[in-house]
PDB file of C-alpha atoms in Angstrom:
ATOM      1  CA  MET A  73       0.000   0.000   0.000  1.00 77.00           C
ATOM      2  CA  ILE A  74       1.131   3.528  -0.733  1.00 84.00           C
ATOM      3  CA  ARG A  75      -0.245   6.811   0.581  1.00 85.00           C
ATOM      4  CA  TYR A  76      -0.290   9.852  -1.649  1.00 87.00           C
ATOM      5  CA  GLN A  77      -0.927  13.487  -0.838  1.00 89.00           C
ATOM      6  CA  LEU A  78      -3.327  14.624  -3.578  1.00 91.00           C
ATOM      7  CA  ALA A  79      -4.537  17.995  -4.803  1.00 90.00           C
ATOM      8  CA  CYS A  80      -7.409  18.876  -7.092  1.00 90.00           C
ATOM      9  CA  ALA A  81      -7.553  21.557  -9.754  1.00 89.00           C
ATOM     10  CA  ASN A  82      -9.248  23.846  -7.194  1.00 88.00           C
ATOM     11  CA  ASP A  83      -6.269  23.527  -4.816  1.00 87.00           C
ATOM     12  CA  HIS A  84      -7.998  21.296  -2.233  1.00 89.00           C
ATOM     13  CA  HIS A  85      -5.508  18.915  -0.598  1.00 88.00           C
ATOM     14  CA  PHE A  86      -6.288  15.438   0.736  1.00 87.00           C
ATOM     15  CA  GLU A  87      -4.694  12.010   1.186  1.00 87.00           C
ATOM     16  CA  SER A  88      -5.578   8.597  -0.181  1.00 87.00           C
ATOM     17  CA  TRP A  89      -4.155   5.072  -0.128  1.00 87.00           C
ATOM     18  CA  PHE A  90      -3.487   2.948  -3.217  1.00 85.00           C
ATOM     19  CA  ARG A  91      -2.308  -0.597  -3.793  1.00 85.00           C
ATOM     20  CA  ASP A  92       0.644   0.706  -5.809  1.00 83.00           C
ATOM     21  CA  SER A  93       1.559   3.653  -8.023  1.00 81.00           C
ATOM     22  CA  SER A  94      -0.020   2.063 -11.095  1.00 86.00           C
ATOM     23  CA  SER A  95      -3.347   1.778  -9.212  1.00 86.00           C
ATOM     24  CA  PHE A  96      -3.315   5.534  -8.770  1.00 86.00           C
ATOM     25  CA  ASP A  97      -2.617   6.060 -12.493  1.00 87.00           C
ATOM     26  CA  THR A  98      -5.351   3.603 -13.506  1.00 88.00           C
ATOM     27  CA  GLN A  99      -7.931   5.270 -11.253  1.00 88.00           C
ATOM     28  CA  VAL A 100      -7.044   8.778 -12.449  1.00 86.00           C
ATOM     29  CA  ASP A 101      -7.201   7.728 -16.104  1.00 87.00           C
ATOM     30  CA  ALA A 102     -10.629   6.122 -15.538  1.00 86.00           C
ATOM     31  CA  GLY A 103     -11.955   9.233 -13.737  1.00 84.00           C
ATOM     32  CA  LEU A 104     -12.551   7.261 -10.536  1.00 85.00           C
ATOM     33  CA  LEU A 105     -10.836   9.741  -8.209  1.00 85.00           C
ATOM     34  CA  SER A 106     -12.590  12.893  -7.078  1.00 87.00           C
ATOM     35  CA  CYS A 107     -11.936  15.648  -4.587  1.00 87.00           C
ATOM     36  CA  PRO A 108     -13.910  15.155  -1.361  1.00 87.00           C
ATOM     37  CA  ALA A 109     -14.303  18.937  -1.015  1.00 85.00           C
ATOM     38  CA  CYS A 110     -15.556  19.964  -4.464  1.00 85.00           C
ATOM     39  CA  GLY A 111     -16.079  16.723  -6.413  1.00 85.00           C
ATOM     40  CA  THR A 112     -13.852  17.515  -9.388  1.00 88.00           C
ATOM     41  CA  ASP A 113     -12.115  14.526 -10.950  1.00 87.00           C
ATOM     42  CA  ARG A 114      -9.085  16.625 -11.957  1.00 90.00           C
ATOM     43  CA  VAL A 115      -6.814  15.185  -9.243  1.00 90.00           C
ATOM     44  CA  ALA A 116      -3.011  14.874  -9.207  1.00 91.00           C
ATOM     45  CA  LYS A 117      -0.281  13.821  -6.807  1.00 89.00           C
ATOM     46  CA  SER A 118       1.070  16.579  -4.617  1.00 82.00           C
ATOM     47  CA  ILE A 119       4.432  16.960  -2.909  1.00 74.00           C
ATOM     48  CA  MET A 120       4.503  15.109   0.401  1.00 67.00           C
ATOM     49  CA  ALA A 121       6.952  14.717   3.248  1.00 63.00           C
ATOM     50  CA  PRO A 122       8.866  11.420   3.202  1.00 62.00           C
ATOM     51  CA  ALA A 123       9.207   9.333   6.374  1.00 58.00           C
ATOM     52  CA  VAL A 124      12.896   8.961   7.304  1.00 58.00           C
ATOM     53  CA  VAL A 125      14.236   6.488   9.866  1.00 58.00           C
ATOM     54  CA  GLY A 126      16.704   8.259  12.159  1.00 59.00           C
ATOM     55  CA  ALA A 127      19.855   6.820  13.746  1.00 60.00           C
ATOM     56  CA  ALA A 128      17.989   5.663  16.866  1.00 60.00           C
ATOM     57  CA  GLY A 129      15.348   3.877  14.762  1.00 57.00           C
ATOM     58  CA  ARG A 130      12.789   6.661  15.255  1.00 56.00           C
ATOM     59  CA  ARG A 131      10.698   7.810  12.352  1.00 53.00           C
ATOM     60  CA  GLU A 132      11.240  11.470  11.602  1.00 51.00           C
ATOM     61  CA  ILE A 133       9.154  13.486   9.178  1.00 52.00           C
ATOM     62  CA  VAL A 134      11.138  15.671   6.817  1.00 49.00           C
ATOM     63  CA  ALA A 135       8.979  18.357   5.264  1.00 48.00           C
ATOM     64  CA  PRO A 136      10.051  19.763   1.905  1.00 48.00           C
ATOM     65  CA  GLU A 137      10.539  23.500   1.658  1.00 46.00           C
ATOM     66  CA  GLN A 138       7.587  25.034  -0.158  1.00 46.00           C
ATOM     67  CA  PRO A 139       7.017  28.755  -0.106  1.00 45.00           C
ATOM     68  CA  GLY A 140       3.368  29.512   0.553  1.00 45.00           C
ATOM     69  CA  ALA A 141       2.513  25.834   1.156  1.00 45.00           C
ATOM     70  CA  PRO A 142      -0.622  25.264   3.246  1.00 47.00           C
ATOM     71  CA  GLY A 143      -0.275  23.977   6.800  1.00 45.00           C
ATOM     72  CA  ALA A 144      -1.481  20.587   7.974  1.00 42.00           C
ATOM     73  CA  VAL A 145      -4.428  19.362   5.953  1.00 42.00           C
ATOM     74  CA  ALA A 146      -7.352  17.734   7.739  1.00 47.00           C
ATOM     75  CA  LEU A 147      -9.053  14.855   5.974  1.00 60.00           C
ATOM     76  CA  LEU A 148     -12.429  16.457   6.735  1.00 68.00           C
ATOM     77  CA  ASP A 149     -13.013  20.179   6.674  1.00 75.00           C
ATOM     78  CA  ASP A 150     -15.497  21.905   9.004  1.00 80.00           C
ATOM     79  CA  ARG A 151     -18.356  21.603   6.487  1.00 84.00           C
ATOM     80  CA  GLN A 152     -17.811  17.871   6.054  1.00 82.00           C
ATOM     81  CA  GLN A 153     -17.557  17.329   9.830  1.00 83.00           C
ATOM     82  CA  ALA A 154     -20.827  19.238  10.343  1.00 86.00           C
ATOM     83  CA  LEU A 155     -22.539  17.149   7.657  1.00 86.00           C
ATOM     84  CA  ARG A 156     -21.394  13.913   9.268  1.00 84.00           C
ATOM     85  CA  ALA A 157     -22.529  15.145  12.693  1.00 87.00           C
ATOM     86  CA  ALA A 158     -25.976  15.961  11.252  1.00 89.00           C
ATOM     87  CA  LEU A 159     -26.171  12.513   9.627  1.00 86.00           C
ATOM     88  CA  ARG A 160     -25.178  10.871  12.926  1.00 87.00           C
ATOM     89  CA  GLU A 161     -27.897  12.812  14.750  1.00 90.00           C
ATOM     90  CA  LEU A 162     -30.526  11.957  12.118  1.00 87.00           C
ATOM     91  CA  ARG A 163     -29.577   8.288  12.211  1.00 87.00           C
ATOM     92  CA  SER A 164     -29.702   8.222  16.023  1.00 89.00           C
ATOM     93  CA  LYS A 165     -33.193   9.776  16.056  1.00 90.00           C
ATOM     94  CA  ILE A 166     -34.511   7.333  13.450  1.00 88.00           C
ATOM     95  CA  LEU A 167     -33.142   4.348  15.334  1.00 88.00           C
ATOM     96  CA  ALA A 168     -34.299   5.615  18.745  1.00 92.00           C
ATOM     97  CA  GLN A 169     -37.829   6.552  17.693  1.00 93.00           C
ATOM     98  CA  GLY A 170     -38.577   3.544  15.485  1.00 91.00           C
ATOM     99  CA  GLU A 171     -39.043  -0.127  16.178  1.00 94.00           C
ATOM    100  CA  ASP A 172     -36.448  -2.494  14.713  1.00 94.00           C
ATOM    101  CA  VAL A 173     -38.458  -5.155  12.899  1.00 95.00           C
ATOM    102  CA  GLY A 174     -35.366  -6.705  11.295  1.00 93.00           C
ATOM    103  CA  SER A 175     -35.972  -8.810   8.208  1.00 95.00           C
ATOM    104  CA  ARG A 176     -39.750  -8.407   8.612  1.00 96.00           C
ATOM    105  CA  PHE A 177     -39.414  -4.788   7.406  1.00 96.00           C
ATOM    106  CA  PRO A 178     -40.792  -5.296   3.857  1.00 95.00           C
ATOM    107  CA  GLU A 179     -43.809  -7.243   5.157  1.00 96.00           C
ATOM    108  CA  GLN A 180     -44.530  -4.763   7.981  1.00 95.00           C
ATOM    109  CA  ALA A 181     -44.137  -1.700   5.717  1.00 95.00           C
ATOM    110  CA  ARG A 182     -46.487  -3.195   3.126  1.00 95.00           C
ATOM    111  CA  GLN A 183     -49.092  -4.103   5.778  1.00 96.00           C
ATOM    112  CA  MET A 184     -49.017  -0.559   7.201  1.00 95.00           C
ATOM    113  CA  HIS A 185     -49.330   0.914   3.710  1.00 95.00           C
ATOM    114  CA  ASP A 186     -52.313  -1.340   2.960  1.00 95.00           C
ATOM    115  CA  GLY A 187     -53.995  -0.429   6.287  1.00 95.00           C
ATOM    116  CA  GLU A 188     -53.792  -3.985   7.636  1.00 96.00           C
ATOM    117  CA  ILE A 189     -51.889  -2.911  10.770  1.00 96.00           C
ATOM    118  CA  PRO A 190     -51.554   0.465  12.560  1.00 95.00           C
ATOM    119  CA  THR A 191     -48.923   2.830  11.191  1.00 94.00           C
ATOM    120  CA  ARG A 192     -45.862   3.325  13.400  1.00 94.00           C
ATOM    121  CA  PRO A 193     -42.192   4.220  12.856  1.00 93.00           C
ATOM    122  CA  ILE A 194     -40.183   1.129  11.981  1.00 95.00           C
ATOM    123  CA  HIS A 195     -36.785   0.266  10.572  1.00 93.00           C
ATOM    124  CA  GLY A 196     -35.143  -2.964   9.511  1.00 93.00           C
ATOM    125  CA  GLN A 197     -33.530  -4.731   6.596  1.00 92.00           C
ATOM    126  CA  ALA A 198     -34.697  -5.254   3.040  1.00 92.00           C
ATOM    127  CA  THR A 199     -32.919  -6.634   0.023  1.00 92.00           C
ATOM    128  CA  PRO A 200     -32.542  -4.300  -2.964  1.00 90.00           C
ATOM    129  CA  GLN A 201     -35.260  -6.287  -4.750  1.00 93.00           C
ATOM    130  CA  GLU A 202     -37.647  -5.989  -1.774  1.00 94.00           C
ATOM    131  CA  ALA A 203     -37.013  -2.245  -1.482  1.00 92.00           C
ATOM    132  CA  ARG A 204     -37.555  -1.777  -5.230  1.00 93.00           C
ATOM    133  CA  GLY A 205     -40.853  -3.709  -4.996  1.00 94.00           C
ATOM    134  CA  LEU A 206     -42.058  -1.565  -2.098  1.00 95.00           C
ATOM    135  CA  LEU A 207     -41.220   1.651  -3.950  1.00 93.00           C
ATOM    136  CA  GLU A 208     -42.894   0.418  -7.159  1.00 94.00           C
ATOM    137  CA  ASP A 209     -46.041  -0.313  -5.132  1.00 93.00           C
ATOM    138  CA  GLY A 210     -46.028   3.214  -3.671  1.00 94.00           C
ATOM    139  CA  VAL A 211     -44.909   2.244  -0.161  1.00 93.00           C
ATOM    140  CA  PRO A 212     -43.021   5.282   1.213  1.00 92.00           C
ATOM    141  CA  ILE A 213     -39.619   4.054   2.422  1.00 92.00           C
ATOM    142  CA  LEU A 214     -36.168   5.619   2.671  1.00 89.00           C
ATOM    143  CA  PRO A 215     -32.749   4.145   3.466  1.00 87.00           C
ATOM    144  CA  ILE A 216     -31.233   5.106   6.801  1.00 85.00           C
ATOM    145  CA  PRO A 217     -28.046   7.144   6.190  1.00 77.00           C
ATOM    146  CA  VAL A 218     -24.864   5.092   6.458  1.00 76.00           C
ATOM    147  CA  LEU A 219     -21.698   6.873   7.548  1.00 72.00           C
ATOM    148  CA  PRO A 220     -18.322   6.064   5.985  1.00 66.00           C
ATOM    149  CA  GLU A 221     -16.896   4.823   9.296  1.00 65.00           C
ATOM    150  CA  GLU A 222     -19.689   2.220   9.450  1.00 65.00           C
ATOM    151  CA  LEU A 223     -18.461   0.659   6.210  1.00 58.00           C
ATOM    152  CA  ASN A 224     -15.035  -0.294   7.622  1.00 49.00           C
TER     153      ASN A 224
END
């Protein structure tokens, strides 16, 4: 694995990991990389500080001299952190106020829509095919927001 400091055409800086240098080139050529701040796919490698092992075996960071270079770059800016906090809050409210019906979600949602059982807030799991069927039949459902850290 290799970590690159990247910059977009709008001068946003961020880091990303790649299997090797050719993986980076392949992804850039295919337009698969985009800036997390502005979404542009015009992304290139930026100058980064190499890790150097000192005489005592410590790792020292040697920063290249760059006039006017920005300071430390956070992976998430304030706007992105606020968005994630709002998504966390929304997700918490949905989960706290609704009943987890698990894999019975499609059946329960359909029964509520058809008036067979009282309407109440629920959440659970549905396959993509089940969700598509519910939506096609006019059953009002929405996915619960998933945060990036939940995908690890």
